[in-house]
Amino acid sequence: FAAFLDGIQSTRVLQYLPGGVPLIFGTVAAVVRERRERELHTWGRAPELSTRVYLPRALTPAAQRAGFDAAGIPVHDTLDGDEASETQHPQLLLALARTAVQRERERLETLLAERWCATRSDPLYVDGGISGAGLAARSALAVGVVKSHRTLYAAGEGVGLVTRLRAGERTTAFEIRSPRRTAVASWYLRLRNGTDPMFGLVRLEV
């Protein structure tokens, strides 16, 4: 690999409005770190950075929204223009905001992955899956490395096969398809042995 792509996100509750409506400050960043002479350097001008307030516009008083506009703070509507009831559950609104922050992180990561694949000819290590990485998901340069396994692409005897892999062993490749994402080939690989069945296990996507 010539470079490494990763992103971060953080969410902070600024306040709860009457009715339990949360105002969230979200910070998102993504960066490609390129390997040059055994050291990592930031590729491009700088990391991509996004800071916004995430709120349900239909449930937020106009004066509150105007305050953010006057301060030049970007605002994202977590309801995406949908009509909202006054009985919206605060935890649901909070979950919508966190999902919106995650999508913004994915957008920045996709932007960098596409930019790399369009201008470079070296392999790029992408932290996480690549099926949602736009044009980069169709490039031979982007390789997704998934380290957490909340979803296990195996059933029955396949689960035992994956969990019994030894260091240096891999499964055969299989295809992952989704209506809204690019189809990718994937396989499991054990990098090192351990007592936990998921220790040292990664899943690659190309």
mmCIF file of C-alpha atoms in Angstrom:
data_model
loop_
_atom_site.group_PDB
_atom_site.id
_atom_site.type_symbol
_atom_site.label_atom_id
_atom_site.label_comp_id
_atom_site.label_asym_id
_atom_site.label_seq_id
_atom_site.Cartn_x
_atom_site.Cartn_y
_atom_site.Cartn_z
ATOM 1 C CA PHE A 1 0.000 0.000 0.000
ATOM 2 C CA ALA A 2 1.156 3.496 -0.842
ATOM 3 C CA ALA A 3 -1.303 5.323 1.417
ATOM 4 C CA PHE A 4 -3.898 4.968 4.175
ATOM 5 C CA LEU A 5 -7.374 6.580 4.263
ATOM 6 C CA ASP A 6 -9.347 7.033 7.472
ATOM 7 C CA GLY A 7 -11.876 9.381 9.013
ATOM 8 C CA ILE A 8 -13.082 10.466 12.448
ATOM 9 C CA GLN A 9 -16.288 11.932 13.829
ATOM 10 C CA SER A 10 -17.480 13.429 17.081
ATOM 11 C CA THR A 11 -20.885 14.614 18.263
ATOM 12 C CA ARG A 12 -21.646 16.923 21.167
ATOM 13 C CA VAL A 13 -25.065 17.946 22.473
ATOM 14 C CA LEU A 14 -25.156 21.751 22.624
ATOM 15 C CA GLN A 15 -28.519 21.830 24.365
ATOM 16 C CA TYR A 16 -31.987 20.322 24.469
ATOM 17 C CA LEU A 17 -34.795 22.640 23.393
ATOM 18 C CA PRO A 18 -38.238 22.453 25.035
ATOM 19 C CA GLY A 19 -39.790 19.123 24.151
ATOM 20 C CA GLY A 20 -36.448 17.359 24.270
ATOM 21 C CA VAL A 21 -35.270 18.474 20.810
ATOM 22 C CA PRO A 22 -31.458 18.063 20.672
ATOM 23 C CA LEU A 23 -29.090 20.494 18.984
ATOM 24 C CA ILE A 24 -25.918 18.613 18.019
ATOM 25 C CA PHE A 25 -22.520 19.997 17.082
ATOM 26 C CA GLY A 26 -20.820 17.524 14.770
ATOM 27 C CA THR A 27 -17.178 17.510 13.717
ATOM 28 C CA VAL A 28 -16.004 15.251 10.916
ATOM 29 C CA ALA A 29 -12.609 14.834 9.266
ATOM 30 C CA ALA A 30 -10.946 12.520 6.755
ATOM 31 C CA VAL A 31 -7.378 12.235 5.540
ATOM 32 C CA VAL A 32 -5.112 10.236 3.247
ATOM 33 C CA ARG A 33 -1.683 9.585 4.705
ATOM 34 C CA GLU A 34 0.876 8.686 2.041
ATOM 35 C CA ARG A 35 3.928 6.545 2.723
ATOM 36 C CA ARG A 36 7.151 8.220 1.545
ATOM 37 C CA GLU A 37 10.562 6.893 2.537
ATOM 38 C CA ARG A 38 9.062 4.880 5.431
ATOM 39 C CA GLU A 39 7.193 7.889 6.851
ATOM 40 C CA LEU A 40 3.555 8.961 6.540
ATOM 41 C CA HIS A 41 2.743 12.386 5.085
ATOM 42 C CA THR A 42 -0.636 14.042 4.564
ATOM 43 C CA TRP A 43 -1.620 13.721 0.920
ATOM 44 C CA GLY A 44 -3.101 16.824 -0.680
ATOM 45 C CA ARG A 45 -3.335 20.244 0.841
ATOM 46 C CA ALA A 46 -4.792 19.216 4.206
ATOM 47 C CA PRO A 47 -7.325 16.847 5.792
ATOM 48 C CA GLU A 48 -10.954 17.354 4.744
ATOM 49 C CA LEU A 49 -12.877 18.911 7.654
ATOM 50 C CA SER A 50 -16.563 19.596 8.269
ATOM 51 C CA THR A 51 -18.187 21.240 11.304
ATOM 52 C CA ARG A 52 -21.959 21.739 11.460
ATOM 53 C CA VAL A 53 -24.899 22.026 13.769
ATOM 54 C CA TYR A 54 -27.337 19.157 13.267
ATOM 55 C CA LEU A 55 -30.945 19.888 14.159
ATOM 56 C CA PRO A 56 -34.517 19.026 13.120
ATOM 57 C CA ARG A 57 -35.469 22.251 11.326
ATOM 58 C CA ALA A 58 -39.241 21.730 11.660
ATOM 59 C CA LEU A 59 -38.907 21.417 15.447
ATOM 60 C CA THR A 60 -36.391 24.234 15.981
ATOM 61 C CA PRO A 61 -37.637 27.822 16.589
ATOM 62 C CA ALA A 62 -36.855 30.272 13.783
ATOM 63 C CA ALA A 63 -34.972 32.550 16.177
ATOM 64 C CA GLN A 64 -32.610 29.710 17.089
ATOM 65 C CA ARG A 65 -31.932 28.911 13.434
ATOM 66 C CA ALA A 66 -31.408 32.595 12.645
ATOM 67 C CA GLY A 67 -28.779 32.786 15.367
ATOM 68 C CA PHE A 68 -26.728 30.065 13.722
ATOM 69 C CA ASP A 69 -27.142 31.705 10.303
ATOM 70 C CA ALA A 70 -26.007 35.080 11.674
ATOM 71 C CA ALA A 71 -22.915 33.457 13.192
ATOM 72 C CA GLY A 72 -22.086 31.774 9.871
ATOM 73 C CA ILE A 73 -22.442 28.278 11.353
ATOM 74 C CA PRO A 74 -23.609 25.691 8.779
ATOM 75 C CA VAL A 75 -26.794 23.865 9.760
ATOM 76 C CA HIS A 76 -27.948 20.426 8.612
ATOM 77 C CA ASP A 77 -31.609 19.424 8.839
ATOM 78 C CA THR A 78 -31.682 15.932 10.353
ATOM 79 C CA LEU A 79 -35.251 15.445 9.125
ATOM 80 C CA ASP A 80 -34.241 16.230 5.509
ATOM 81 C CA GLY A 81 -37.338 18.375 5.093
ATOM 82 C CA ASP A 82 -39.745 15.706 6.339
ATOM 83 C CA GLU A 83 -42.718 16.857 8.358
ATOM 84 C CA ALA A 84 -42.268 16.346 12.083
ATOM 85 C CA SER A 85 -44.726 15.740 14.870
ATOM 86 C CA GLU A 86 -44.418 17.532 18.197
ATOM 87 C CA THR A 87 -44.262 14.114 19.831
ATOM 88 C CA GLN A 88 -40.940 13.113 18.196
ATOM 89 C CA HIS A 89 -38.982 11.025 20.688
ATOM 90 C CA PRO A 90 -35.761 12.805 21.853
ATOM 91 C CA GLN A 91 -33.704 9.613 21.512
ATOM 92 C CA LEU A 92 -34.926 9.129 17.941
ATOM 93 C CA LEU A 93 -33.954 12.707 17.092
ATOM 94 C CA LEU A 94 -30.538 12.118 18.661
ATOM 95 C CA ALA A 95 -30.071 8.941 16.614
ATOM 96 C CA LEU A 96 -31.015 10.805 13.417
ATOM 97 C CA ALA A 97 -28.384 13.447 14.168
ATOM 98 C CA ARG A 98 -25.666 10.873 14.793
ATOM 99 C CA THR A 99 -26.561 9.070 11.564
ATOM 100 C CA ALA A 100 -26.304 12.375 9.683
ATOM 101 C CA VAL A 101 -22.839 12.986 11.161
ATOM 102 C CA GLN A 102 -21.765 9.486 10.116
ATOM 103 C CA ARG A 103 -22.982 10.091 6.553
ATOM 104 C CA GLU A 104 -20.995 13.310 6.401
ATOM 105 C CA ARG A 105 -17.859 11.391 7.443
ATOM 106 C CA GLU A 106 -18.545 8.800 4.757
ATOM 107 C CA ARG A 107 -18.993 11.604 2.212
ATOM 108 C CA LEU A 108 -15.577 13.077 2.999
ATOM 109 C CA GLU A 109 -13.928 9.649 2.917
ATOM 110 C CA THR A 110 -15.540 8.893 -0.450
ATOM 111 C CA LEU A 111 -14.382 12.258 -1.788
ATOM 112 C CA LEU A 112 -10.761 11.488 -0.897
ATOM 113 C CA ALA A 113 -10.917 7.902 -2.156
ATOM 114 C CA GLU A 114 -12.304 9.022 -5.514
ATOM 115 C CA ARG A 115 -9.712 11.783 -5.771
ATOM 116 C CA TRP A 116 -6.883 9.321 -5.083
ATOM 117 C CA CYS A 117 -8.118 6.728 -7.580
ATOM 118 C CA ALA A 118 -8.597 9.394 -10.259
ATOM 119 C CA THR A 119 -5.094 10.844 -9.964
ATOM 120 C CA ARG A 120 -2.823 8.080 -8.660
ATOM 121 C CA SER A 121 -1.804 4.581 -9.762
ATOM 122 C CA ASP A 122 -0.800 3.126 -6.362
ATOM 123 C CA PRO A 123 -2.923 0.934 -4.031
ATOM 124 C CA LEU A 124 -4.858 2.737 -1.272
ATOM 125 C CA TYR A 125 -5.677 1.124 2.091
ATOM 126 C CA VAL A 126 -9.198 2.237 3.067
ATOM 127 C CA ASP A 127 -10.120 1.778 6.727
ATOM 128 C CA GLY A 128 -13.497 0.049 6.463
ATOM 129 C CA GLY A 129 -15.590 -1.197 3.568
ATOM 130 C CA ILE A 130 -15.515 0.372 0.105
ATOM 131 C CA SER A 131 -18.934 -0.616 -1.288
ATOM 132 C CA GLY A 132 -20.229 2.898 -0.576
ATOM 133 C CA ALA A 133 -17.099 4.672 -1.850
ATOM 134 C CA GLY A 134 -18.577 5.873 -5.143
ATOM 135 C CA LEU A 135 -16.325 5.506 -8.174
ATOM 136 C CA ALA A 136 -13.472 4.338 -5.934
ATOM 137 C CA ALA A 137 -15.431 1.136 -5.233
ATOM 138 C CA ARG A 138 -15.015 0.224 -8.915
ATOM 139 C CA SER A 139 -11.286 0.969 -8.950
ATOM 140 C CA ALA A 140 -8.630 -1.722 -8.596
ATOM 141 C CA LEU A 141 -6.620 0.695 -6.418
ATOM 142 C CA ALA A 142 -8.949 0.912 -3.405
ATOM 143 C CA VAL A 143 -8.821 -1.971 -0.926
ATOM 144 C CA GLY A 144 -11.198 -1.904 2.048
ATOM 145 C CA VAL A 145 -9.990 -3.441 5.311
ATOM 146 C CA VAL A 146 -12.791 -4.164 7.813
ATOM 147 C CA LYS A 147 -11.617 -4.823 11.374
ATOM 148 C CA SER A 148 -14.933 -4.998 13.265
ATOM 149 C CA HIS A 149 -17.397 -7.789 12.561
ATOM 150 C CA ARG A 150 -20.872 -6.885 13.822
ATOM 151 C CA THR A 151 -22.074 -8.561 10.622
ATOM 152 C CA LEU A 152 -20.537 -11.946 9.839
ATOM 153 C CA TYR A 153 -20.874 -13.011 6.212
ATOM 154 C CA ALA A 154 -21.128 -16.689 7.042
ATOM 155 C CA ALA A 155 -23.739 -19.143 8.304
ATOM 156 C CA GLY A 156 -23.774 -22.699 9.609
ATOM 157 C CA GLU A 157 -20.458 -24.448 8.969
ATOM 158 C CA GLY A 158 -19.131 -21.236 7.404
ATOM 159 C CA VAL A 159 -18.988 -19.587 10.843
ATOM 160 C CA GLY A 160 -16.729 -22.366 12.126
ATOM 161 C CA LEU A 161 -14.551 -22.055 9.036
ATOM 162 C CA VAL A 162 -14.044 -18.325 9.591
ATOM 163 C CA THR A 163 -13.404 -18.571 13.330
ATOM 164 C CA ARG A 164 -10.930 -21.462 12.946
ATOM 165 C CA LEU A 165 -8.673 -19.632 10.487
ATOM 166 C CA ARG A 166 -5.021 -19.583 11.566
ATOM 167 C CA ALA A 167 -2.523 -16.768 10.981
ATOM 168 C CA GLY A 168 -1.933 -16.364 7.256
ATOM 169 C CA GLU A 169 -5.054 -18.313 6.239
ATOM 170 C CA ARG A 170 -7.990 -16.849 4.327
ATOM 171 C CA THR A 171 -11.410 -17.911 3.087
ATOM 172 C CA THR A 172 -12.397 -18.108 -0.532
ATOM 173 C CA ALA A 173 -13.804 -14.910 -2.026
ATOM 174 C CA PHE A 174 -17.520 -14.184 -2.048
ATOM 175 C CA GLU A 175 -19.630 -11.339 -3.426
ATOM 176 C CA ILE A 176 -21.495 -8.773 -1.355
ATOM 177 C CA ARG A 177 -24.433 -7.083 -3.057
ATOM 178 C CA SER A 178 -26.705 -4.291 -1.850
ATOM 179 C CA PRO A 179 -29.396 -2.336 -3.751
ATOM 180 C CA ARG A 180 -27.806 1.035 -2.878
ATOM 181 C CA ARG A 181 -24.118 0.139 -2.968
ATOM 182 C CA THR A 182 -21.545 -1.174 -5.400
ATOM 183 C CA ALA A 183 -21.099 -4.951 -5.452
ATOM 184 C CA VAL A 184 -17.690 -5.977 -4.094
ATOM 185 C CA ALA A 185 -15.657 -9.141 -3.736
ATOM 186 C CA SER A 186 -14.666 -9.967 -0.160
ATOM 187 C CA TRP A 187 -12.863 -12.571 1.950
ATOM 188 C CA TYR A 188 -11.727 -13.108 5.548
ATOM 189 C CA LEU A 189 -8.045 -13.201 6.490
ATOM 190 C CA ARG A 190 -6.418 -14.037 9.832
ATOM 191 C CA LEU A 191 -3.419 -11.775 10.439
ATOM 192 C CA ARG A 192 -2.335 -13.260 13.775
ATOM 193 C CA ASN A 193 -3.513 -15.889 16.247
ATOM 194 C CA GLY A 194 -5.237 -15.253 19.564
ATOM 195 C CA THR A 195 -7.701 -16.775 22.024
ATOM 196 C CA ASP A 196 -10.640 -14.618 20.847
ATOM 197 C CA PRO A 197 -12.174 -16.014 17.611
ATOM 198 C CA MET A 198 -12.271 -12.470 16.169
ATOM 199 C CA PHE A 199 -8.742 -11.514 17.229
ATOM 200 C CA GLY A 200 -6.497 -10.636 14.286
ATOM 201 C CA LEU A 201 -9.347 -11.230 11.832
ATOM 202 C CA VAL A 202 -9.978 -8.778 8.974
ATOM 203 C CA ARG A 203 -12.301 -8.821 6.007
ATOM 204 C CA LEU A 204 -11.035 -7.392 2.736
ATOM 205 C CA GLU A 205 -13.140 -5.740 0.044
ATOM 206 C CA VAL A 206 -12.083 -5.090 -3.561
#
